[in-house]
Structure formats: C-alpha cells, structure tokens
Tab-separated table of C-alpha atoms in Angstrom:
chain	number	residue	atom	x	y	z
A	67	MET	CA	11.795	-93.663	19.056
A	68	GLU	CA	7.954	-92.760	18.481
A	69	VAL	CA	5.575	-94.549	18.275
A	70	GLY	CA	2.383	-95.127	16.783
A	71	ILE	CA	-0.579	-95.711	14.964
A	72	LEU	CA	0.472	-96.656	11.737
A	73	ALA	CA	-2.525	-97.416	9.486
A	74	TYR	CA	-6.321	-98.906	10.930
A	75	GLY	CA	-8.969	-100.256	9.587
A	76	GLY	CA	-12.529	-101.336	11.388
A	77	TYR	CA	-15.675	-103.603	9.858
A	78	ILE	CA	-19.681	-103.840	11.330
A	79	PRO	CA	-22.086	-106.844	9.293
A	80	LYS	CA	-23.919	-106.544	7.373
A	81	SER	CA	-27.060	-106.977	8.491
A	82	ARG	CA	-28.983	-103.928	10.670
A	83	LEU	CA	-31.870	-105.996	13.669
A	84	GLN	CA	-33.893	-103.178	13.896
A	85	ARG	CA	-35.340	-102.692	17.369
A	86	GLU	CA	-37.830	-102.020	16.825
A	87	GLU	CA	-38.605	-105.668	15.678
A	88	ILE	CA	-37.478	-106.381	18.793
A	89	PHE	CA	-39.711	-104.210	20.818
A	90	LYS	CA	-42.861	-105.305	19.267
A	91	ALA	CA	-41.451	-109.603	19.737
A	92	HIS	CA	-41.170	-109.061	24.097
A	93	ALA	CA	-44.211	-106.016	24.078
A	94	TRP	CA	-45.861	-108.144	26.120
A	95	PHE	CA	-44.018	-108.821	28.795
A	96	ASN	CA	-42.407	-105.640	28.723
A	97	PRO	CA	-43.371	-102.640	27.611
A	98	GLY	CA	-40.415	-100.674	28.787
A	99	LEU	CA	-37.771	-101.912	26.161
A	100	LYS	CA	-40.342	-99.411	23.194
A	101	GLY	CA	-37.970	-96.024	24.827
A	102	LEU	CA	-34.829	-98.216	23.411
A	103	ALA	CA	-36.613	-99.105	20.155
A	104	ARG	CA	-35.434	-96.562	18.173
A	105	GLY	CA	-32.461	-97.057	15.778
A	106	GLU	CA	-30.703	-100.192	14.370
A	107	ARG	CA	-28.609	-102.398	15.894
A	108	SER	CA	-26.103	-104.696	13.705
A	109	MET	CA	-26.364	-108.424	13.818
A	110	ALA	CA	-23.100	-110.172	12.841
A	111	ASN	CA	-24.096	-113.821	10.100
A	112	TRP	CA	-24.454	-117.020	11.465
A	113	ASP	CA	-21.257	-118.192	9.645
A	114	GLU	CA	-19.141	-114.925	11.643
A	115	ASP	CA	-17.636	-114.171	14.825
A	116	SER	CA	-15.071	-112.403	16.316
A	117	VAL	CA	-12.660	-113.843	14.533
A	118	THR	CA	-13.413	-113.430	10.886
A	119	MET	CA	-14.759	-109.941	12.060
A	120	SER	CA	-10.955	-109.154	12.960
A	121	VAL	CA	-9.694	-111.241	10.042
A	122	GLU	CA	-12.178	-108.393	7.736
A	123	ALA	CA	-10.962	-105.450	9.992
A	124	ALA	CA	-7.481	-106.441	9.377
A	125	ARG	CA	-6.912	-106.399	6.078
A	126	GLY	CA	-8.204	-103.028	6.141
A	127	CYS	CA	-4.665	-102.936	7.722
A	128	LEU	CA	-2.570	-104.432	5.564
A	129	GLN	CA	-3.853	-102.969	2.293
A	130	SER	CA	-0.653	-101.066	1.119
A	131	MET	CA	1.632	-103.415	3.287
A	132	ASP	CA	4.005	-105.869	3.665
A	133	ARG	CA	3.318	-108.474	6.057
A	134	ASP	CA	6.639	-110.682	6.906
A	135	THR	CA	7.979	-107.651	9.026
A	136	ILE	CA	4.640	-108.088	11.045
A	137	SER	CA	5.873	-108.332	14.031
A	138	GLY	CA	2.909	-109.655	16.093
A	139	VAL	CA	-0.692	-109.755	16.011
A	140	TYR	CA	-2.693	-109.226	19.343
A	141	MET	CA	-6.641	-110.762	19.789
A	142	ALA	CA	-9.265	-109.167	22.506
A	143	SER	CA	-12.378	-109.521	23.344
A	144	THR	CA	-14.731	-111.559	25.330
A	145	THR	CA	-15.942	-113.770	23.539
A	146	PHE	CA	-13.708	-115.521	21.828
A	147	PRO	CA	-14.304	-119.478	19.685
A	148	PHE	CA	-11.934	-121.206	21.773
A	149	LEU	CA	-11.384	-120.563	25.430
A	150	ASP	CA	-8.545	-123.449	25.073
A	151	ARG	CA	-6.909	-122.609	21.558
A	152	GLN	CA	-5.099	-118.792	20.304
A	153	ASN	CA	-7.695	-117.468	19.011
A	154	ALA	CA	-4.863	-114.958	17.371
A	155	ALA	CA	-2.856	-117.311	16.255
A	156	ILE	CA	-6.106	-117.800	13.617
A	157	VAL	CA	-6.620	-114.494	12.834
A	158	ALA	CA	-2.180	-114.709	12.103
A	159	ASP	CA	-2.688	-117.441	10.195
A	160	ALA	CA	-6.428	-116.446	8.294
A	161	LEU	CA	-3.676	-113.366	6.921
A	162	ASN	CA	-1.101	-115.571	6.075
A	163	LEU	CA	1.231	-114.122	7.971
A	164	ARG	CA	4.835	-115.752	8.894
A	165	SER	CA	5.126	-118.137	12.080
A	166	SER	CA	7.768	-116.480	13.372
A	167	VAL	CA	4.945	-113.980	14.733
A	168	GLN	CA	3.919	-113.379	18.433
A	169	THR	CA	0.707	-114.037	19.346
A	170	LEU	CA	-2.213	-113.142	21.917
A	171	ASP	CA	-5.378	-112.826	23.965
A	172	PHE	CA	-6.966	-110.441	25.874
A	173	SER	CA	-10.265	-111.128	27.639
A	174	SER	CA	-12.048	-110.428	30.752
A	175	SER	CA	-12.423	-107.654	30.496
A	176	MET	CA	-14.549	-104.707	29.303
A	177	ARG	CA	-10.999	-103.031	28.350
A	178	ALA	CA	-9.795	-105.480	27.312
A	179	GLY	CA	-9.411	-103.694	23.172
A	180	THR	CA	-7.422	-101.197	25.477
A	181	SER	CA	-5.212	-102.695	27.483
A	182	GLY	CA	-4.315	-104.727	24.313
A	183	LEU	CA	-4.130	-101.834	22.845
A	184	SER	CA	-2.004	-99.908	25.596
A	185	VAL	CA	0.951	-103.865	25.130
A	186	ALA	CA	1.454	-103.157	21.188
A	187	LEU	CA	2.464	-99.530	21.826
A	188	GLN	CA	4.677	-100.579	24.774
A	189	ALA	CA	5.407	-103.667	22.679
A	190	ALA	CA	5.983	-101.906	19.270
A	191	GLY	CA	9.252	-100.269	21.435
A	192	ALA	CA	11.388	-102.160	21.013
A	193	ASN	CA	10.980	-102.432	17.666
A	194	ASN	CA	11.033	-105.451	16.571
A	195	GLY	CA	9.005	-104.722	13.153
A	196	PRO	CA	4.973	-103.745	13.809
A	197	ILE	CA	1.919	-105.754	15.812
A	198	LEU	CA	-0.973	-105.761	14.245
A	199	LEU	CA	-4.199	-105.443	16.780
A	200	CYS	CA	-7.500	-106.776	16.223
A	201	ALA	CA	-9.984	-106.489	18.866
A	202	ALA	CA	-14.058	-107.501	17.971
A	203	GLU	CA	-17.534	-108.908	19.651
A	204	LYS	CA	-20.093	-111.332	19.078
A	205	ARG	CA	-22.033	-111.062	22.274
A	206	LYS	CA	-24.895	-112.612	23.842
A	207	THR	CA	-27.543	-111.767	25.375
A	208	LYS	CA	-30.401	-112.710	26.566
A	209	ALA	CA	-33.829	-112.202	24.900
A	210	GLY	CA	-36.097	-109.393	25.329
A	211	SER	CA	-33.369	-107.815	27.609
A	212	ALA	CA	-32.205	-103.838	26.994
A	213	LEU	CA	-28.406	-105.356	26.113
A	214	GLU	CA	-30.066	-107.199	23.360
A	215	MET	CA	-30.818	-103.844	22.323
A	216	THR	CA	-28.073	-101.955	23.259
A	217	THR	CA	-25.713	-104.074	21.859
A	218	GLY	CA	-24.190	-104.597	18.410
A	219	ASP	CA	-20.754	-107.110	17.086
A	220	GLY	CA	-18.332	-104.839	15.219
A	221	ALA	CA	-14.576	-105.429	15.244
A	222	ALA	CA	-11.865	-102.947	14.496
A	223	ALA	CA	-7.389	-103.356	13.735
A	224	PHE	CA	-4.867	-101.036	14.070
A	225	LEU	CA	-1.501	-101.349	12.401
A	226	ILE	CA	0.886	-100.743	15.727
A	227	GLY	CA	5.020	-99.285	15.365
A	228	SER	CA	7.478	-96.418	14.531
A	229	GLY	CA	8.034	-94.575	11.341
A	230	ASN	CA	5.190	-93.875	9.114
A	231	ILE	CA	2.527	-92.817	12.347
A	232	ILE	CA	-1.014	-90.942	10.950
A	233	ALA	CA	-1.218	-91.069	15.400
A	234	ARG	CA	1.626	-90.704	17.902
A	235	LEU	CA	0.942	-91.483	21.371
A	236	ILE	CA	1.116	-88.724	24.273
A	237	GLY	CA	0.517	-89.712	27.034
A	238	SER	CA	-1.827	-93.045	28.531
A	239	HIS	CA	-2.756	-93.910	32.115
A	240	THR	CA	-4.789	-97.326	33.629
A	241	GLU	CA	-6.753	-97.432	36.058
A	242	SER	CA	-7.096	-101.101	38.030
A	243	VAL	CA	-10.580	-101.418	40.318
A	244	ASP	CA	-12.383	-104.556	40.695
A	245	PHE	CA	-15.753	-102.831	40.252
A	246	VAL	CA	-18.378	-105.118	39.123
A	247	ASP	CA	-21.072	-103.347	36.874
A	248	HIS	CA	-21.301	-106.893	35.020
A	249	PHE	CA	-19.786	-110.438	34.854
A	250	ARG	CA	-20.360	-113.761	33.021
A	251	GLY	CA	-19.652	-117.119	34.511
A	252	GLU	CA	-17.944	-120.075	33.866
A	253	GLU	CA	-20.519	-122.069	32.401
A	254	GLU	CA	-22.760	-119.030	32.141
A	255	GLN	CA	-23.971	-117.955	28.488
A	256	TYR	CA	-25.188	-114.397	29.459
A	257	ASP	CA	-23.640	-111.454	31.235
A	258	TYR	CA	-25.160	-110.786	34.599
A	259	THR	CA	-25.910	-107.202	34.558
A	260	TRP	CA	-26.655	-105.103	37.765
A	261	GLU	CA	-28.119	-101.572	38.450
A	262	GLU	CA	-27.985	-98.576	35.728
A	263	ARG	CA	-27.915	-95.660	38.504
A	264	TRP	CA	-25.237	-96.744	40.521
A	265	ILE	CA	-22.901	-98.219	37.289
A	266	ARG	CA	-23.023	-94.402	36.598
A	267	ASP	CA	-22.437	-92.751	39.563
A	268	GLU	CA	-20.379	-94.927	41.429
A	269	GLY	CA	-19.092	-96.296	38.505
A	270	TYR	CA	-17.920	-94.278	35.415
A	271	MET	CA	-18.301	-90.207	36.998
A	272	LYS	CA	-15.894	-91.031	39.886
A	273	ILE	CA	-13.748	-94.688	38.326
A	274	VAL	CA	-12.988	-93.116	34.448
A	275	PRO	CA	-12.334	-89.379	35.003
A	276	THR	CA	-9.854	-90.324	37.644
A	277	ALA	CA	-8.152	-91.631	34.506
A	278	ILE	CA	-8.835	-89.101	31.952
A	279	GLU	CA	-7.225	-86.783	34.157
A	280	GLY	CA	-3.928	-89.217	34.738
A	281	ALA	CA	-3.651	-89.305	30.832
A	282	LEU	CA	-3.903	-85.644	29.873
A	283	ALA	CA	-1.327	-85.330	33.370
A	284	LYS	CA	1.237	-87.445	31.758
A	285	ALA	CA	0.988	-85.502	28.113
A	286	ASN	CA	0.819	-81.862	30.185
A	287	LEU	CA	-2.623	-81.359	28.261
A	288	LYS	CA	-4.876	-79.689	29.405
A	289	ALA	CA	-9.678	-80.629	29.090
A	290	GLU	CA	-10.090	-78.379	26.472
A	291	GLU	CA	-7.599	-78.707	24.378
A	292	ILE	CA	-9.241	-82.626	23.597
A	293	THR	CA	-11.118	-82.490	19.733
A	294	THR	CA	-12.341	-85.879	20.006
A	295	PHE	CA	-13.930	-87.952	22.864
A	296	CYS	CA	-14.368	-91.887	22.272
A	297	PHE	CA	-16.242	-93.280	25.125
A	298	PRO	CA	-18.026	-96.576	24.963
A	299	VAL	CA	-21.407	-96.833	26.533
A	300	ALA	CA	-25.016	-96.656	25.228
A	301	ALA	CA	-26.286	-95.223	28.459
A	302	ARG	CA	-27.070	-91.622	27.033
A	303	ASN	CA	-25.878	-88.830	28.617
A	304	VAL	CA	-22.299	-90.517	30.461
A	305	ALA	CA	-19.741	-89.382	28.132
A	306	THR	CA	-21.726	-86.523	27.905
A	307	GLY	CA	-21.520	-86.062	31.471
A	308	LEU	CA	-18.257	-87.363	31.957
A	309	ALA	CA	-17.053	-84.542	29.420
A	310	LYS	CA	-18.611	-82.383	31.803
A	311	LYS	CA	-16.880	-83.194	34.548
A	312	VAL	CA	-13.924	-83.369	33.446
A	313	GLY	CA	-13.492	-79.693	31.492
A	314	ILE	CA	-13.667	-81.340	27.497
A	315	SER	CA	-15.813	-80.149	25.776
A	316	PRO	CA	-19.441	-81.424	24.743
A	317	ASP	CA	-18.647	-80.845	21.407
A	318	ALA	CA	-15.979	-83.486	21.052
A	319	VAL	CA	-18.060	-86.223	22.377
A	320	ALA	CA	-18.085	-88.746	19.903
A	321	ASP	CA	-20.448	-90.313	18.866
A	322	ASN	CA	-21.414	-94.037	19.760
A	323	LEU	CA	-22.976	-95.646	17.052
A	324	GLN	CA	-26.060	-96.738	19.000
A	325	SER	CA	-28.332	-95.711	16.683
A	326	ASN	CA	-26.819	-97.455	13.837
A	327	MET	CA	-25.227	-100.568	15.283
A	328	GLY	CA	-24.890	-100.776	18.904
A	329	GLU	CA	-22.339	-101.304	21.545
A	330	ALA	CA	-19.441	-103.519	20.872
A	331	GLY	CA	-18.662	-104.824	23.428
A	332	SER	CA	-14.416	-104.316	24.296
A	333	ALA	CA	-14.890	-104.093	20.643
A	334	GLN	CA	-16.407	-100.018	20.838
A	335	SER	CA	-13.958	-98.026	22.739
A	336	LEU	CA	-11.184	-99.162	19.407
A	337	ILE	CA	-14.105	-99.423	16.334
A	338	MET	CA	-14.410	-95.689	17.791
A	339	LEU	CA	-11.083	-94.651	17.278
A	340	ALA	CA	-11.477	-96.135	14.251
A	341	HIS	CA	-14.035	-94.599	13.106
A	342	ALA	CA	-12.731	-91.071	14.934
A	343	LEU	CA	-9.458	-90.912	12.526
A	344	GLU	CA	-11.633	-91.585	9.416
A	345	THR	CA	-11.679	-87.505	9.177
A	346	ALA	CA	-9.658	-86.671	11.470
A	347	LYS	CA	-7.246	-83.410	10.909
A	348	ALA	CA	-3.766	-82.815	12.090
A	349	GLY	CA	-2.870	-81.656	15.294
A	350	ASP	CA	-5.750	-83.543	16.280
A	351	LYS	CA	-6.118	-84.317	20.489
A	352	ILE	CA	-8.207	-87.490	20.671
A	353	LEU	CA	-8.460	-89.207	23.695
A	354	VAL	CA	-10.118	-92.943	24.120
A	355	ALA	CA	-10.763	-94.192	27.673
A	356	SER	CA	-13.164	-97.639	28.206
A	357	PHE	CA	-14.742	-98.861	31.650
A	358	GLY	CA	-14.037	-102.165	33.224
A	359	GLN	CA	-12.636	-103.337	36.412
A	360	GLY	CA	-11.384	-99.959	35.523
A	361	SER	CA	-10.503	-97.479	32.574
A	362	ASP	CA	-7.810	-96.604	29.571
A	363	ALA	CA	-6.965	-93.662	28.983
A	364	LEU	CA	-5.329	-93.808	26.268
A	365	LEU	CA	-4.512	-89.802	24.388
A	366	PHE	CA	-3.483	-89.482	20.925
A	367	GLU	CA	-1.969	-86.728	18.063
A	368	VAL	CA	-2.656	-86.505	14.791
A	369	THR	CA	-0.325	-86.370	12.666
A	370	GLU	CA	0.508	-84.166	9.227
A	371	VAL	CA	0.150	-88.605	7.639
A	372	ILE	CA	-2.912	-88.208	8.415
A	373	ASN	CA	-3.567	-86.135	4.971
A	374	GLU	CA	-1.645	-89.162	2.221
A	375	PHE	CA	-3.439	-91.782	4.509
A	376	SER	CA	-6.871	-93.628	2.937
A	377	GLY	CA	-9.028	-95.708	5.374
A	378	GLN	CA	-10.043	-99.169	3.771
A	379	ALA	CA	-12.486	-101.352	4.549
A	380	GLY	CA	-13.177	-98.729	7.418
A	381	VAL	CA	-16.415	-98.659	9.615
A	382	SER	CA	-17.639	-95.342	7.922
A	383	ALA	CA	-17.715	-97.992	4.800
A	384	SER	CA	-18.778	-100.753	6.409
A	385	LEU	CA	-22.240	-99.037	8.086
A	386	ALA	CA	-22.688	-97.142	4.586
A	387	LYS	CA	-23.147	-100.928	3.106
A	388	GLY	CA	-26.191	-101.407	5.575
A	389	ARG	CA	-29.415	-104.333	5.076
A	390	LYS	CA	-32.240	-103.960	7.054
A	391	VAL	CA	-33.199	-107.279	8.555
A	392	THR	CA	-37.050	-106.665	10.172
A	393	ASN	CA	-36.943	-110.946	10.461
A	394	TYR	CA	-35.871	-110.919	14.884
A	395	ASN	CA	-36.582	-115.341	14.783
A	396	ARG	CA	-33.462	-114.690	11.835
A	397	PHE	CA	-31.447	-112.702	14.528
A	398	LEU	CA	-32.740	-115.346	16.902
A	399	ALA	CA	-31.312	-118.518	15.004
A	400	PHE	CA	-27.930	-117.802	14.704
A	401	ASN	CA	-26.968	-116.074	18.218
A	402	GLU	CA	-29.009	-119.382	18.968
A	403	GLY	CA	-31.832	-117.590	21.147
A	404	ILE	CA	-34.445	-120.040	19.708
A	405	GLU	CA	-34.132	-123.911	19.857
A	406	MET	CA	-34.547	-125.678	16.355
A	407	ASP	CA	-35.584	-128.048	14.236
A	408	LEU	CA	-33.143	-127.669	12.057
A	409	GLY	CA	-33.994	-131.337	9.637
A	410	ILE	CA	-32.061	-134.949	9.231
A	411	ARG	CA	-29.943	-133.083	6.900
A	412	ALA	CA	-28.300	-131.557	9.810
A	413	GLU	CA	-27.844	-134.132	11.733
A	414	VAL	CA	-24.329	-135.119	9.687
A	415	ASP	CA	-22.450	-135.975	12.465
A	416	LYS	CA	-19.149	-132.613	12.356
A	417	ASN	CA	-16.251	-134.131	13.743
A	418	THR	CA	-12.926	-132.823	12.222
A	419	GLY	CA	-9.785	-135.111	12.357
A	420	LEU	CA	-7.776	-132.330	13.729
A	421	THR	CA	-4.900	-134.587	11.600
A	422	THR	CA	-5.777	-133.496	8.209
A	423	HIS	CA	-6.651	-130.056	9.097
A	424	TYR	CA	-3.068	-129.518	10.196
A	425	ARG	CA	-2.123	-130.883	6.840
A	426	ASN	CA	-4.497	-128.378	5.378
A	427	ARG	CA	-4.674	-125.190	7.211
A	428	PHE	CA	-2.465	-123.678	3.929
A	429	MET	CA	-5.378	-124.448	2.390
A	430	ALA	CA	-8.531	-124.050	4.056
A	431	GLN	CA	-7.224	-121.219	6.529
A	432	ARG	CA	-4.960	-118.658	5.003
A	433	MET	CA	-5.876	-119.774	0.805
A	434	VAL	CA	-2.892	-120.201	-0.019
A	435	GLY	CA	-2.901	-122.285	-3.369
A	436	GLY	CA	-0.015	-123.423	-6.439
A	437	GLU	CA	1.615	-122.113	-9.187
A	438	CYS	CA	3.789	-123.238	-11.157
A	439	SER	CA	7.639	-122.015	-11.281
A	440	ASN	CA	8.028	-124.447	-14.311
A	441	CYS	CA	4.818	-123.027	-16.625
A	442	GLY	CA	3.654	-120.306	-14.527
A	443	THR	CA	0.032	-122.386	-14.179
A	444	ILE	CA	-1.956	-121.113	-10.938
A	445	GLN	CA	-4.417	-123.281	-9.559
A	446	PHE	CA	-6.768	-123.377	-5.975
A	447	PRO	CA	-5.637	-126.463	-4.715
A	448	LYS	CA	-1.785	-127.037	-4.738
A	449	SER	CA	-1.375	-129.931	-5.703
A	450	ASN	CA	1.739	-132.376	-6.742
A	451	ILE	CA	1.258	-132.090	-10.729
A	452	CYS	CA	0.521	-128.763	-12.632
A	453	VAL	CA	-3.386	-128.949	-14.056
A	454	ASN	CA	-2.094	-127.074	-17.734
A	455	GLU	CA	-2.059	-130.073	-19.630
A	456	ASN	CA	0.788	-128.827	-21.440
A	457	CYS	CA	2.875	-129.474	-18.454
A	458	GLY	CA	1.971	-132.012	-16.058
A	459	ALA	CA	5.152	-130.535	-14.289
A	460	ILE	CA	5.258	-132.847	-10.639
A	461	ASP	CA	7.004	-131.468	-7.779
A	462	THR	CA	7.464	-127.044	-9.792
A	463	GLN	CA	4.768	-126.179	-7.082
A	464	LYS	CA	5.585	-123.095	-4.795
A	465	ASP	CA	2.610	-121.136	-3.213
A	466	HIS	CA	0.610	-118.769	-3.907
A	467	PRO	CA	-1.896	-116.858	-2.675
A	468	PHE	CA	-5.875	-116.787	-3.460
A	469	ALA	CA	-7.129	-114.541	-0.684
A	470	GLU	CA	-6.675	-111.276	-1.341
A	471	LYS	CA	-8.068	-112.039	-5.247
A	472	THR	CA	-10.331	-110.627	-6.968
A	473	ALA	CA	-12.882	-114.080	-9.148
A	474	THR	CA	-15.819	-114.367	-11.525
A	475	LEU	CA	-19.180	-115.417	-10.279
A	476	ASN	CA	-19.320	-117.619	-13.473
A	477	SER	CA	-22.750	-120.410	-12.063
A	478	TYR	CA	-24.251	-120.254	-8.777
A	479	THR	CA	-26.818	-122.559	-7.667
A	480	ALA	CA	-29.314	-121.800	-4.639
A	481	ASP	CA	-29.973	-125.019	-2.815
A	482	ARG	CA	-32.945	-125.132	-0.294
A	483	LEU	CA	-32.384	-129.553	-0.130
A	484	THR	CA	-28.973	-129.347	1.889
A	485	PHE	CA	-28.819	-128.112	5.312
A	486	SER	CA	-27.159	-124.390	5.022
A	487	PRO	CA	-27.945	-122.066	9.498
A	488	ASP	CA	-29.936	-119.902	6.055
A	489	PRO	CA	-31.101	-121.275	3.050
A	490	PRO	CA	-30.973	-121.224	0.801
A	491	ALA	CA	-27.079	-122.891	0.198
A	492	TYR	CA	-25.578	-120.557	-2.527
A	493	TYR	CA	-22.652	-121.856	-4.041
A	494	GLY	CA	-21.293	-122.236	-7.604
A	495	MET	CA	-17.749	-121.822	-9.337
A	496	ILE	CA	-16.150	-118.448	-9.027
A	497	GLN	CA	-12.906	-118.464	-11.379
A	498	PHE	CA	-10.162	-116.597	-10.310
A	499	GLU	CA	-8.168	-113.442	-12.003
A	500	GLY	CA	-4.432	-114.660	-13.354
A	501	GLY	CA	-5.873	-118.393	-13.357
A	502	GLY	CA	-7.563	-121.023	-10.629
A	503	ARG	CA	-11.448	-121.964	-10.145
A	504	LEU	CA	-13.059	-123.134	-6.946
A	505	MET	CA	-15.867	-125.155	-6.598
A	506	ASN	CA	-17.161	-122.142	-3.450
A	507	ASP	CA	-18.958	-121.498	-0.668
A	508	PHE	CA	-21.432	-117.570	-1.323
A	509	THR	CA	-22.712	-115.529	1.731
A	510	ASP	CA	-24.110	-112.228	2.813
A	511	ILE	CA	-26.822	-113.427	0.501
A	512	PHE	CA	-29.879	-110.625	0.776
A	513	PRO	CA	-32.684	-112.253	-0.444
A	514	ASP	CA	-33.616	-109.402	-2.742
A	515	ASP	CA	-29.573	-109.630	-3.901
A	516	GLU	CA	-29.298	-110.792	-7.687
A	517	LEU	CA	-26.742	-112.895	-8.426
A	518	THR	CA	-24.814	-112.973	-12.126
A	519	VAL	CA	-21.799	-115.120	-13.917
A	520	GLY	CA	-20.127	-112.910	-14.929
A	521	MET	CA	-20.108	-110.022	-11.802
A	522	LYS	CA	-16.909	-110.055	-9.461
A	523	MET	CA	-16.555	-111.407	-6.186
A	524	ARG	CA	-13.867	-111.353	-3.255
A	525	MET	CA	-13.102	-113.815	-0.705
A	526	VAL	CA	-13.550	-113.173	2.797
A	527	PHE	CA	-13.197	-116.057	5.917
A	528	ARG	CA	-16.072	-117.450	7.896
A	529	VAL	CA	-17.412	-119.979	10.018
A	530	LYS	CA	-17.030	-123.048	7.227
A	531	ASP	CA	-18.943	-125.523	10.247
A	532	TYR	CA	-19.352	-125.834	13.287
A	533	ASP	CA	-19.796	-128.919	15.570
A	534	ASN	CA	-21.696	-128.367	18.326
A	535	LYS	CA	-21.275	-131.894	19.241
A	536	ARG	CA	-17.583	-130.608	20.307
A	537	GLY	CA	-17.716	-127.425	20.964
A	538	PHE	CA	-15.116	-126.787	17.252
A	539	ARG	CA	-15.506	-124.962	14.333
A	540	ARG	CA	-13.732	-125.081	10.865
A	541	TYR	CA	-13.608	-122.178	8.849
A	542	PHE	CA	-12.876	-120.807	5.170
A	543	TRP	CA	-12.860	-118.914	2.953
A	544	LYS	CA	-16.335	-117.815	1.569
A	545	ALA	CA	-16.891	-115.434	-2.171
A	546	VAL	CA	-18.558	-112.747	-1.486
A	547	PRO	CA	-20.480	-110.239	-4.483
A	548	VAL	CA	-17.931	-106.732	-4.670
A	549	ASP	CA	-20.616	-104.565	-5.297
A	550	THR	CA	-22.336	-105.446	-1.941
A	551	ASN	CA	-20.070	-106.399	0.115
A	552	ALA	CA	-19.189	-103.828	3.620
A	553	GLY	CA	-15.987	-102.330	3.114
A	554	GLU	CA	-15.690	-101.883	-0.866
C-alpha cells in the first residue's frame, strides 16, 4: 500500500516585524546586528501559540475531508504551551475530531517536525485512516540577539495516508547524533547557542550529507535528479553548500523564507515542504532534510494528483497577507521581553475551574452549538431549550458545529477601559449564516483596519486569557474580518 501526502496547509501570522526596528533598538550595544537588519520576521499575536497556529494550518488540510476518517493527530514543537497536558489533544478538540483518534506530541529537537512526519508515514501504512501531522513554533529569544532577528513564528500541517496522494515517499534516512549546537535547559526560557562556524563545519556539513546520501541510496536516486531541496537554516549559503557537497543542483535549493518570515524551528522544514508543494509539478523530486541531534532526510515524488489539488490557507497565501509592524516594543510585550505595568484591571484572578472547563469543552474548544431537531433552529451555545419563541422544545438539541461558518458583523466596540494585552479590545455581535449569534472577541485588528457593520467575519482558534499565576491558558474562538485574514 502506497503512503504519502494527501493534503497540506500552512499558516504564518499576519504581523511582520521589520528587522531594521530591532537593530535600531540595539545598535548602541551591538552594531554587528546591522548585517541581519534586512527584511522582516513573522510575529505571532499575543493570543497565538504553537497550538493555535497548528489548528489554523490544519484547517487548510481538512476543508474537503471527512474528519471522522482521521485516525491520529500528531503535533511537533519545541515550544509547547503545556509540558504536562497533551497539546495534540487540544488540536484534535479544536478541529472537532472524534475522541478515538490517537494523539502524540513530538518535541525536544529541531528535527521534531521531520521525526513526526516519519512516524506519521509509518503509522499511516497500518491502514487505520489518515493521520494529521502539525508542526508549529513560537520561540522566545533574548532581546538584541541574532536569533531574535532570524527566527519567525509559523506552522504547517500535512494529511498523511494512502489513496489519492499528491506526493509519495520514495526514500528516507535518519542519522541520530548527539551533536549539541544549542540547547535549552528545563528551567530556561531561551536557547543557549554555540559558535556558528563550528556548527556549520562539524554539524551541517558532516552529519546532514550522510542522511541525504542514505535517503538517495534507498530511493535509488541520483542527487542531480532532485528538483527541490528544502533545508531549514537561516545562515547564508549553508543549504547551497550542502547541495554542492552531495551533488544537488544549486537551482534546486528552496527559498528558506528568511527575507519575509524567518526560521520557525522544528516547523521550518515542513513549512518549506508545504511551500514547495504549492508550485510543484508531477514527477518532481522533493528532498526535505532537518538538523538537530542528527538529521532526517525524506524524499518525495510528486504525483499527477497535484494537478487537481488546490491548496487553501497555504504558506504563500499567508505570506501575501502580511502587515508591516514597526513597533518593536509591541513585539517585546507580546513575548514577555519587557515587564510592563498592566494596571489594576489586569489583576483579576484568572483561575480556571477545571470541572467547568471540561463540561463546557465542546462549546469552548470545539465551538459546537445546537440545532433543534423539532424546528431546525440553530443556536449558540447549545441549551436544553430551543430559543425559537414559536417552538421552545425541551431536550431536542443536537450538536451543530460553528467553527467553519462565516458570520456577519452586527455591531462592534473598541474598548480602552477594559484590560487587553493589545488595546483597544475589539468585540461585538456577530450573526452566523444559517442562524445563531454571539457576542464575541475580535482579533488581528490593525490600527488602519476599518470595521463596518455587515462585513464578513470568520472564526479562528485563539488564547482567550492566561492564568500566569498557575501556568494555565484557556482557549476560545474569536472573529476576524474575512478580507484581511491570512489564508483567505
């Protein structure tokens, strides 16, 4: 049974912090940053994390998919919101998947994304149904560091299985080597990185070629037959140097997206793969390699099915929707780079009652409302009594999902009195197509955006609020304007 990629999706946050603004803030201390002060890096909103970005990327995979057929959800990241709560299970919940799916987290290495992809390809061969693999990163970096310049936030997702595949796996190889180019200890927020030239010469140039040559040998393929080579490294000329060493054409080296996004850790190799598939042709050979305590190399051959596939909410679409951000302090505030006086309105205790959280998870995380089986009225949230004044039937509500519905903006407010990490707080009444309305928070609203009554809105899965005292965060669905949302 042939296994491969059935669908793909990608998501890059809308905000693009201009690197020149980072340099301006730190030039007095480290003028050497000038060499990195070109282009822009993607910047997650305050209510985004690796889970929410995974959900958004995954939605691009599943638009025409029967979600009940999915047998597993895997998530890869080194920046999971929870260390002891399965993050892939939150993703599965947000996507309203059945509870019998297998959920797994992959972490602790920059090759967690490709490792998760390898395992998904193996598991999908058991014919239990397709597996959804997500990879996302929102890495914390020290202010004024080179990593702050070169990293970026983003996610990719792939549906792995058999059948109508757009790219088949033809070879793979893994080298597991405890080469420590950087690390982050248990109690640390930031990566500790070693010297770049040593990493390049002893790491990239010696370990990665072995993995690539192993994959080529298993696929019985020559290096010059590779059409696209995806290797996630921010440093200049490393991918080109690797290509030259193993015999891959320089023209095959894929854009590492450093100019307009940055490097998204363990997700970057998969983001580059999703980006490559957007322009791939039948017969193309795509090599994806990663680096982190060794190297994974996976070879895919694109099939004729690619001609019928129209990727939605992909990497290119997200990049095209980018909005320039020049307020570096805003970036620092969102990423806990500065300690701000948030005012007394921010001092409300955010303790979440886990009993209530569990009992309302279908409403909060899955955004499932109700439909009256007696009169057909749709409502959110679901209740025991139908809201139709001409019905009022009791216990007739069946589940009705709202997350993928388009809504219309009925009213809105920009509030600077209530606390918001990104004031003003935008919220208002939205009316869902087919019925149901909700007083809801809005997100991804930029200063020059103009909200108008009647405009179309869509729902996105985001952090509702943080309980910093206990290290918990609650999720809910928020509304964004359709015409300004990345991926539309």
